[in-house]
CSV table of C-alpha atoms in Angstrom, one decimal:
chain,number,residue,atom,x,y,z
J,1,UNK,CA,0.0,0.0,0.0
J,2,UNK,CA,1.7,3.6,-0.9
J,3,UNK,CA,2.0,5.9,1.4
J,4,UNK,CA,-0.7,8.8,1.9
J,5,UNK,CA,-0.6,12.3,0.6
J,6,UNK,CA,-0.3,14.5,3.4
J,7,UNK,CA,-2.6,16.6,1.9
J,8,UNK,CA,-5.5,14.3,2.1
J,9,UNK,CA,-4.8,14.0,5.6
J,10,UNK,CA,-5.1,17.0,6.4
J,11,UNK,CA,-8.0,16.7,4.6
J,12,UNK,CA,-9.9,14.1,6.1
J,13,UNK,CA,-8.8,15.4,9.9
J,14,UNK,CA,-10.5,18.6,9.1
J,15,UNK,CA,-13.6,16.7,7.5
J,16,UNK,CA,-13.7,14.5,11.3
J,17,UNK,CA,-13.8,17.4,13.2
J,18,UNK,CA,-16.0,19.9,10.9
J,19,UNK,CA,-18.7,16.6,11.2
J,20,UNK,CA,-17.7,16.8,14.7
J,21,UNK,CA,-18.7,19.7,15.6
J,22,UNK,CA,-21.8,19.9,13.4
J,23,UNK,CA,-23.3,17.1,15.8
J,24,UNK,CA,-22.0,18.6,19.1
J,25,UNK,CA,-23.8,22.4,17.9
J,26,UNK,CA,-26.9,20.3,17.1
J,27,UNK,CA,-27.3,17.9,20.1
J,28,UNK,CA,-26.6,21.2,22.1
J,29,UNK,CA,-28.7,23.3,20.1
J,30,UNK,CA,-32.1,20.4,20.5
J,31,UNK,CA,-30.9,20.3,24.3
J,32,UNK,CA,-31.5,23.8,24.5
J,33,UNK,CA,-34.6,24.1,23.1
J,34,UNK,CA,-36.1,20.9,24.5
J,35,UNK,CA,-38.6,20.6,28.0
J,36,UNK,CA,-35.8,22.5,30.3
J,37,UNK,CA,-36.6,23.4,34.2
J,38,UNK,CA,-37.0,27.0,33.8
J,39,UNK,CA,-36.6,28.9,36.7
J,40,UNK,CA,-36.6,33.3,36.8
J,41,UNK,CA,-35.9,35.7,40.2
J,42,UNK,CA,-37.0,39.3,40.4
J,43,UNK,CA,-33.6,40.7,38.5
J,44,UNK,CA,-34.4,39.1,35.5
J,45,UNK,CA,-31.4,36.2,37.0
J,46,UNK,CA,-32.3,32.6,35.4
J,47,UNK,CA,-32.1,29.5,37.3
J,48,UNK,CA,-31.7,26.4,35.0
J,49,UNK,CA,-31.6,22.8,35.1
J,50,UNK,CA,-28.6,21.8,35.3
J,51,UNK,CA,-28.4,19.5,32.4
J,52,UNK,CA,-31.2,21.3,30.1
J,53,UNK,CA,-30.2,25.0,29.3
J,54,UNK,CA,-33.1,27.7,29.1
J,55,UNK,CA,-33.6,28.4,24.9
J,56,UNK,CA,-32.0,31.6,24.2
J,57,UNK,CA,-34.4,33.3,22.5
J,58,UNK,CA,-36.8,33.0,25.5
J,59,UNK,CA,-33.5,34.0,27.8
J,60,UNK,CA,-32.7,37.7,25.6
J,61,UNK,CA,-36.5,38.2,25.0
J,62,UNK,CA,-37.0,42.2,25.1
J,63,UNK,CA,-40.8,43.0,24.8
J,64,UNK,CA,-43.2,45.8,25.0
J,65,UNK,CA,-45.6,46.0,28.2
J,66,UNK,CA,-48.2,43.1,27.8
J,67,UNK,CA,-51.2,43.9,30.4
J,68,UNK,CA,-52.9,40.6,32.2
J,69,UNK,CA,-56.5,40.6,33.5
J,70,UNK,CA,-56.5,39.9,36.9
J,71,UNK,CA,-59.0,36.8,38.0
J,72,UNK,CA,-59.8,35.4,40.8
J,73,UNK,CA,-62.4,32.6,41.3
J,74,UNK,CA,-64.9,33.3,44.9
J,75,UNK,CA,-67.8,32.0,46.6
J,76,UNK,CA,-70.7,34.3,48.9
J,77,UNK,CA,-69.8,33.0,52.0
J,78,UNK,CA,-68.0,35.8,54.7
J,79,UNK,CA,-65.0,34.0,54.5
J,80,UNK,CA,-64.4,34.3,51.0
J,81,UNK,CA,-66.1,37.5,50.5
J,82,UNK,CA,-63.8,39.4,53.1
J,83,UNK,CA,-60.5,37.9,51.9
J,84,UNK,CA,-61.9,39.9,48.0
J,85,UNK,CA,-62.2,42.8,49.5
J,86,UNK,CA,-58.9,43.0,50.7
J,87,UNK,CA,-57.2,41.6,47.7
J,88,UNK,CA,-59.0,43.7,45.4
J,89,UNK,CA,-58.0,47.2,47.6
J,90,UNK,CA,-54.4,46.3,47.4
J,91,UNK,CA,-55.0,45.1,43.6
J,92,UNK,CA,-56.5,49.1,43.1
J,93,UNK,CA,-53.8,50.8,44.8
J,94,UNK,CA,-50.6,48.7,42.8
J,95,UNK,CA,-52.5,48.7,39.6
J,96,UNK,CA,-51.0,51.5,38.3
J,97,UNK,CA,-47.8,52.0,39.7
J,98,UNK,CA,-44.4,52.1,37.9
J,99,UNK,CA,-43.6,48.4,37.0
J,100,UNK,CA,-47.3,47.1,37.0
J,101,UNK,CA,-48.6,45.5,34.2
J,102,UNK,CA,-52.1,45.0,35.8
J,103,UNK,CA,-55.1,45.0,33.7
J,104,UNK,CA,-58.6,44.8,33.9
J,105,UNK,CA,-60.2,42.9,36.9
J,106,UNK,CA,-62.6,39.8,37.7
J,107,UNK,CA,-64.3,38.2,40.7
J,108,UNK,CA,-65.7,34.9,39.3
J,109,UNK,CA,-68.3,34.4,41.6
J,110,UNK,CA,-69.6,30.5,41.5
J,111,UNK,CA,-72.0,30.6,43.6
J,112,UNK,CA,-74.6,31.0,40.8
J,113,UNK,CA,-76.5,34.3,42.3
J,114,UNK,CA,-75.4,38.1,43.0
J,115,UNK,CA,-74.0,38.9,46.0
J,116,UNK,CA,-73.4,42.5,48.3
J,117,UNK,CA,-70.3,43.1,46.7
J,118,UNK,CA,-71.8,43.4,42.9
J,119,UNK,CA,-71.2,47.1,42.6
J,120,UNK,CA,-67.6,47.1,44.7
J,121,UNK,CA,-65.8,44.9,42.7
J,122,UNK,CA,-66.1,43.4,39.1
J,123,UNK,CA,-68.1,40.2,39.5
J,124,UNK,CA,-69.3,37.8,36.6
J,125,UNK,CA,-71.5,35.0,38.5
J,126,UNK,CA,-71.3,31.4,36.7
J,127,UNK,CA,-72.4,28.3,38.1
J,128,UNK,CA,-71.2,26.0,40.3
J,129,UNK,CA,-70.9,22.3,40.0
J,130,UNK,CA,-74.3,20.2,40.3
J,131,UNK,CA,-74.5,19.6,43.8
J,132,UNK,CA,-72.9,16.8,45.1
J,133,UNK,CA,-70.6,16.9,42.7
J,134,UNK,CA,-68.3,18.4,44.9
J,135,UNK,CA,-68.4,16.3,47.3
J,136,UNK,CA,-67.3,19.1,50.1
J,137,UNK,CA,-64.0,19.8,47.9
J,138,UNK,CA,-65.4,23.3,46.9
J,139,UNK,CA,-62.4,24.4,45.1
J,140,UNK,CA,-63.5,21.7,42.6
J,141,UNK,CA,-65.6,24.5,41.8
J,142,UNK,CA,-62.8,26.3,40.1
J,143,UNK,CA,-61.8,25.3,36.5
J,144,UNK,CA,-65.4,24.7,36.2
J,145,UNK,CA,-66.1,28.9,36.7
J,146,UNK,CA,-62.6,29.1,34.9
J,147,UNK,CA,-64.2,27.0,31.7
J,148,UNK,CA,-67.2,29.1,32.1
J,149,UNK,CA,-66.2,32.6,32.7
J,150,UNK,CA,-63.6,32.2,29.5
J,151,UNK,CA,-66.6,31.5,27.2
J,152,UNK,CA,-68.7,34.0,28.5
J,153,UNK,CA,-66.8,37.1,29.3
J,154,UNK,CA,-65.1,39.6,26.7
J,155,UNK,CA,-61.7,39.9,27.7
J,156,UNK,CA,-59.3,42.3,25.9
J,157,UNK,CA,-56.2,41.5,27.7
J,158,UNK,CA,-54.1,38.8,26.0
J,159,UNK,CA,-53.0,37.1,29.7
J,160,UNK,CA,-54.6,36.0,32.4
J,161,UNK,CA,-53.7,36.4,35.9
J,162,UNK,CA,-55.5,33.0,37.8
J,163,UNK,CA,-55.1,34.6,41.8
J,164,UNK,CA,-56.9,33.6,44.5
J,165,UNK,CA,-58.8,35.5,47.8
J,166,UNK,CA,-56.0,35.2,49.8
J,167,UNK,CA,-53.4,37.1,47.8
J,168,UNK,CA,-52.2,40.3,49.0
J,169,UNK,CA,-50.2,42.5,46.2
J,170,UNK,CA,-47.5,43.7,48.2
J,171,UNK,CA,-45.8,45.2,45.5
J,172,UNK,CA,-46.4,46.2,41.5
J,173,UNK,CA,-46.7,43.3,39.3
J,174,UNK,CA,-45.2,43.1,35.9
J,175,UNK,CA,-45.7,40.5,33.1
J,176,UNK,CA,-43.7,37.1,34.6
J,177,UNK,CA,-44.8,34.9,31.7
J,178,UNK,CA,-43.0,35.0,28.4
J,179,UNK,CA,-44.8,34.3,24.9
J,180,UNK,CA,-45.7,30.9,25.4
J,181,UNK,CA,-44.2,30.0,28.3
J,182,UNK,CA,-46.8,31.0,31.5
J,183,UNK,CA,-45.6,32.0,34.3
J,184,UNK,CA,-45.8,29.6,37.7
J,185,UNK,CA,-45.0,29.9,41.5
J,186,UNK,CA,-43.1,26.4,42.1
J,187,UNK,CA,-45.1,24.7,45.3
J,188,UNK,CA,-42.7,22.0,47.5
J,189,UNK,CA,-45.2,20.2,48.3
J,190,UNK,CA,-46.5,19.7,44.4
J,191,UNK,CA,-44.0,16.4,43.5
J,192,UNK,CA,-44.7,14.9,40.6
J,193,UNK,CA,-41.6,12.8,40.6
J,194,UNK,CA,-42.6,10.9,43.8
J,195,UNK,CA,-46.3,10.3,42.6
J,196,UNK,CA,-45.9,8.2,39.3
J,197,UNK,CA,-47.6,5.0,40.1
J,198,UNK,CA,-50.7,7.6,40.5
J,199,UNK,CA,-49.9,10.2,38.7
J,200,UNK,CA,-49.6,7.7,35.4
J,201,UNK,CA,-53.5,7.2,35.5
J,202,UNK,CA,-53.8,10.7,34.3
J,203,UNK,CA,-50.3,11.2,32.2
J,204,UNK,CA,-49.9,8.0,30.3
J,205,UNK,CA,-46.3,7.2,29.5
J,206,UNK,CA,-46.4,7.9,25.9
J,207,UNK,CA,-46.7,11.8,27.1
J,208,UNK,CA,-43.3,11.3,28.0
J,209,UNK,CA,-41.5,10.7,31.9
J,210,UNK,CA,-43.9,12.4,35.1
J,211,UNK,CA,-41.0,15.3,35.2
J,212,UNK,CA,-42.7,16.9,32.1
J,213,UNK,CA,-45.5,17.6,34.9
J,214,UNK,CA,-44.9,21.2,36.1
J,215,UNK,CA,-44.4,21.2,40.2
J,216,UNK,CA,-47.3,24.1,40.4
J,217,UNK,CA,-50.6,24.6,40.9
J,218,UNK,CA,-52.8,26.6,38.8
J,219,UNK,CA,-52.5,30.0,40.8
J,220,UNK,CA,-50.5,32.4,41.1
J,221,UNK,CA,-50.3,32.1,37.3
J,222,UNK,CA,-49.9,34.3,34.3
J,223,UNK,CA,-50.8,32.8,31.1
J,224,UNK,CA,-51.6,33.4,27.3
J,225,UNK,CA,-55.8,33.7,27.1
J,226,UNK,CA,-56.0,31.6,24.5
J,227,UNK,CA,-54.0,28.7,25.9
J,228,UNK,CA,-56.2,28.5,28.9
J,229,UNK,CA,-59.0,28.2,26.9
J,230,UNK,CA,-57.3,24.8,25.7
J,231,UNK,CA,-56.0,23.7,29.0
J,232,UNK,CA,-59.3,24.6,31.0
J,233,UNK,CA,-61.4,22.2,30.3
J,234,UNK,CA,-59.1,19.5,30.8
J,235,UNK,CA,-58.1,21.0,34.4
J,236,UNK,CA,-61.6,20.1,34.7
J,237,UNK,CA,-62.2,16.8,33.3
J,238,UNK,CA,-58.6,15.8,34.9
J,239,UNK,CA,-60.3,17.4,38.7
J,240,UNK,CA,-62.8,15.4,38.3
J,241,UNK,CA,-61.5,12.3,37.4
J,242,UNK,CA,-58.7,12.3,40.4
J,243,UNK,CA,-61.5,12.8,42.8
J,244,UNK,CA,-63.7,9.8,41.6
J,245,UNK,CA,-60.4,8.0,42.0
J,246,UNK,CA,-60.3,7.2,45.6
J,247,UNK,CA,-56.4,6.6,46.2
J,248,UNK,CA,-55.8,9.3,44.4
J,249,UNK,CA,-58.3,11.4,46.3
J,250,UNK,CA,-57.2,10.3,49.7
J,251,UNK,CA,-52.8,11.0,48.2
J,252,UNK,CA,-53.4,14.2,47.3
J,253,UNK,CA,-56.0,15.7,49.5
J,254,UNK,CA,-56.8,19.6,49.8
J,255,UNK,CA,-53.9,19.6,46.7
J,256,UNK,CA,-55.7,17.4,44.3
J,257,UNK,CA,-56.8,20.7,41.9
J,258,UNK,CA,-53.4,21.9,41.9
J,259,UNK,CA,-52.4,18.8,40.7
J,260,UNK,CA,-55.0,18.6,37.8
J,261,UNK,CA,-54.1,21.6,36.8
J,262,UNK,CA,-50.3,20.2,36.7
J,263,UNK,CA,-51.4,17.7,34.6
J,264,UNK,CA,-53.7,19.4,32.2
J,265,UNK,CA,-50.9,21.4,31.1
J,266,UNK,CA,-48.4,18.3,30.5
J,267,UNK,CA,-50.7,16.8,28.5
J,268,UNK,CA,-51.5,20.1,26.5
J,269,UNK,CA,-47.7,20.2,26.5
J,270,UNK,CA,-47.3,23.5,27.7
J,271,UNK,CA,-44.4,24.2,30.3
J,272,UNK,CA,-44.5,27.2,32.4
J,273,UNK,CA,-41.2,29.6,34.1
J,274,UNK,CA,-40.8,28.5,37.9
J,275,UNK,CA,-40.9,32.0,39.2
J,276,UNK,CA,-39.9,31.5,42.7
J,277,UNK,CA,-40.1,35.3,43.3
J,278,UNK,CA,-43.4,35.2,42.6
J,279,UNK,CA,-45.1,35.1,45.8
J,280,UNK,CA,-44.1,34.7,49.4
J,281,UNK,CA,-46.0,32.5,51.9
J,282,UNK,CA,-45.9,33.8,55.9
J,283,UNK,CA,-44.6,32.5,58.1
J,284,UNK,CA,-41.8,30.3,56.4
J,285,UNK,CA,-41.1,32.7,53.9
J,286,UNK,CA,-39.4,35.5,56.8
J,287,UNK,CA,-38.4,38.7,54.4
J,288,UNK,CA,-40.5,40.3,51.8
J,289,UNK,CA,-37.5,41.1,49.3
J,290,UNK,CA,-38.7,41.5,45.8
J,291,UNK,CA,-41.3,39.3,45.8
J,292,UNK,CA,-44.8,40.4,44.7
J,293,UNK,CA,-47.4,38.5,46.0
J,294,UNK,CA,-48.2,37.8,49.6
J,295,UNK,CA,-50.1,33.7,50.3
J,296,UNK,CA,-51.3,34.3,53.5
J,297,UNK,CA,-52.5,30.9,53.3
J,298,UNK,CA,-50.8,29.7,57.0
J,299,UNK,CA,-51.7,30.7,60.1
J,300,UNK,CA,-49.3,32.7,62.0
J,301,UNK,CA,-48.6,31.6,65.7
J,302,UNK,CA,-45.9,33.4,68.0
J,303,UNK,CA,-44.9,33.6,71.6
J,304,UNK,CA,-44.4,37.4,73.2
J,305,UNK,CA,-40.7,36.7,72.8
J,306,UNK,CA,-41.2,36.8,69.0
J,307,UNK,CA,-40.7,33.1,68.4
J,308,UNK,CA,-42.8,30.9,65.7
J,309,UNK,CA,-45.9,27.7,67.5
J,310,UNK,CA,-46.4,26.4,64.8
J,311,UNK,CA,-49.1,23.9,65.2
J,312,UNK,CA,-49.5,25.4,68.5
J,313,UNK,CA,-51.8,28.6,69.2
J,314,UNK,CA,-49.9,31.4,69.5
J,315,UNK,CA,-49.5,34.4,72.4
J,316,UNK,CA,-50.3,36.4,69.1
J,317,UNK,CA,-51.4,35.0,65.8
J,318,UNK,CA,-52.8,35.9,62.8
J,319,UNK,CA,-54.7,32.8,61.0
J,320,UNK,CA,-57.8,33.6,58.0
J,321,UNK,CA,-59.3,30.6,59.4
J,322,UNK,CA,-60.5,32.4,62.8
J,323,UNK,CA,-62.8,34.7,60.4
J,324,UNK,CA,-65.1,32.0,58.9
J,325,UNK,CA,-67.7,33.5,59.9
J,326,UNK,CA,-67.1,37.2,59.6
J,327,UNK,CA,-64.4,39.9,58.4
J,328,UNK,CA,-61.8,40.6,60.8
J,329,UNK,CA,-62.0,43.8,62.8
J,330,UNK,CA,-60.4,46.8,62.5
J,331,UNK,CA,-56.6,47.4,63.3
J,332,UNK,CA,-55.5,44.0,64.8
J,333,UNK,CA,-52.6,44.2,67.2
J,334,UNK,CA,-49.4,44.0,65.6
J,335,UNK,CA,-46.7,40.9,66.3
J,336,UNK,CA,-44.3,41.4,69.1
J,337,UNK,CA,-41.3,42.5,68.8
J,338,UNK,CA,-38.8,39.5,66.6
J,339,UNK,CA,-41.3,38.3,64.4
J,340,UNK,CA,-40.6,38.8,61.2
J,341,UNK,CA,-41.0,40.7,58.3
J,342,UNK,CA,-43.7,39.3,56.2
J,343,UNK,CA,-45.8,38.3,59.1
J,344,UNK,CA,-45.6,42.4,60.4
J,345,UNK,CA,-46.2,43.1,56.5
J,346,UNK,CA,-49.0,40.9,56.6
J,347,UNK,CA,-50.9,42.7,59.5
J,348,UNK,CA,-50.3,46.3,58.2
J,349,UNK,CA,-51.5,45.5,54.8
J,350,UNK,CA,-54.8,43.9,56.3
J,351,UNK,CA,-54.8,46.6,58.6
J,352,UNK,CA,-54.6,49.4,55.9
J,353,UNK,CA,-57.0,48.1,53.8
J,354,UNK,CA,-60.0,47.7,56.3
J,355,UNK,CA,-59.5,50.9,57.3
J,356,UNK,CA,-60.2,52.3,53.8
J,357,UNK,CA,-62.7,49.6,52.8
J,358,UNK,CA,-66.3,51.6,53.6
J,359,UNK,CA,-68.7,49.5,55.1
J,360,UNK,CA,-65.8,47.4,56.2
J,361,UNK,CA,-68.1,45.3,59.1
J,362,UNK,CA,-71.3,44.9,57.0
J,363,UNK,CA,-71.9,41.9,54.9
């Protein structure tokens, strides 16, 4: 055999590694643009998966302001009714301030009849589920007055907000999601990953592995209007379908809605942004930062020495649940001394708005 030009070998060397790199730019570039863990913080930093970058059109998007209608779904009872009030204050006064990009508002009322608060905040009434239906889980109520109130209602924003009573804005917020990526508050205790064997009777396997199941529920969420038109329906049909399913009723409890929702929007293949500065949930969550929702969805139990009982009545606390019945009164005693901020936050913020909210006792 005659010995090789060292031209062709040159040649062929540069051929290897030009065919090299042609298949190391595109398994990178379908890497990057499949199903990553996308996670945002409030200075526009970007938290990754650590295999599966963020695509890079979504990372250097630059966009004009894109207003969201603000929703919220509510029944008549005191309990609910109060917690509006309060929301819808603090949704008034943030609304339009620098950085906001709040829209128009809604109180989905599915209780089926008007209520006292018609004329003080923006109510559409649908219907709630036939009864019994429910089956005492009344927030099975809400992707049916989500389905609803989408077919019914003209709504010019292009997003939706999907908030809930017991939000308080604590400071203005802007436009988390991004095209078609919605934007989602990751929940801990929402883990997909752990629930398969369950979770597989609603995602079948050819929808690809459980992790493509978003750890959220479906509120705080900002999301294009016209994909939850799709994914509503089956939030509903999924809701339903887990609570006819007794294991999987008794697994996921008081979370079983948040994990429909999950799931609707797997199998819709839509992924949302894990903003984890979304909201901020008292009395885990200690400082307010830049976060821009408060969930006061935990009671609040301290000693006088300023130091958290949980699961134990406090000296002081602050818990929703002691109002069932009624609104809370009128400038409730601030936490001692050592508690911290987003539990003193809390307070002032209730505080402020039922002093400004007329009629605040009557309902």
């Amino acid at each position: 055999m005659g010995s090789v030009s060292p031209l062709l070998l040159i040649t062929l060397v540069l051929g290897v590694c030009f065919a090299t790199y042609n298949l190391v730019t595109m398994v990178m570039h379908n890497r990057s643009i499949s199903k990553p863990t996308i996670y945002y913080n409030s200075d526009g930093g970007i938290f990754v998966d650590p295999i599966i970058e963020m695509p890079e059109s979504v990372r250097k998007l630059k966009r004009a302001k894109m207003p969201f209608h603000v929703a919220l779904t509510a029944t008549d009872a005191p309990y609910s009714k109060w917690q509006c009030r309060i929301m819808y204050y603090w949704y008034k006064k943030q609304k339009d301030l620098p950085g906001s990009e709040m829209g128009g508002f809604t109180r989905i009322l599915h209780s089926g009849n008007p209520d006292n608060l018609m004329n003080e905040i923006p109510t559409v009434i649908v219907d709630p589920l036939p009864a019994g239906l429910d089956r005492g889980y009344i927030v099975l109520n809400r992707p049916w007055a989500f389905v609803q109130w989408l077919e019914k209602a003209t709504i010019e924003e292009e997003y939706v907000l999907m908030a809930e009573p017991d939000h308080i804005f604590v400071t203005p917020l802007p436009n988390l999601a991004h095209g078609g990526y919605p934007a989602a508050f990751p929940f801990f205790y929402i883990k997909p990953d752990q629930n398969e064997k369950l979770l597989r009777k609603f995602f079948p396997e050819e929808m690809g592995p459980v992790t493509n199941i978003d750890p959220i529920g479906n509120s705080p969420v900002i999301i294009k209007k016209e994909l939850l038109e799709k994914i509503a329906p089956t939030w509903m049909n999924v809701s339903l379908k887990m609570k006819d399913d007794p294991e999987t009723d008794k697994t996921f409890g008081w979370v079983l809605e948040m994990y429909a929702y999950a799931v609707a929007s797997a199998l819709h293949g839509v992924q949302h942004i894990l903003q984890k500065d979304f909201m901020l949930q008292p009395p885990w969550d200690l400082e307010i930062g830049k976060k821009y929702i408060i969930h006061y969805t935990y009671g609040c139990d301290y000693n006088m020495k300023g130091e958290l009982t949980y699961g134990k009545i406090g000296e002081w606390r602050f818990d929703k649940r002691s109002f069932l019945r009624g609104p809370p009164p009128r400038n409730l005693p601030l936490p001692p001394p050592g508690v911290p901020e987003s539990v003193v936050t809390l307070v002032k913020m209730v505080n402020e708005a039922t002093a400004n909210i007329p009629n605040w006792d009557a309902e």
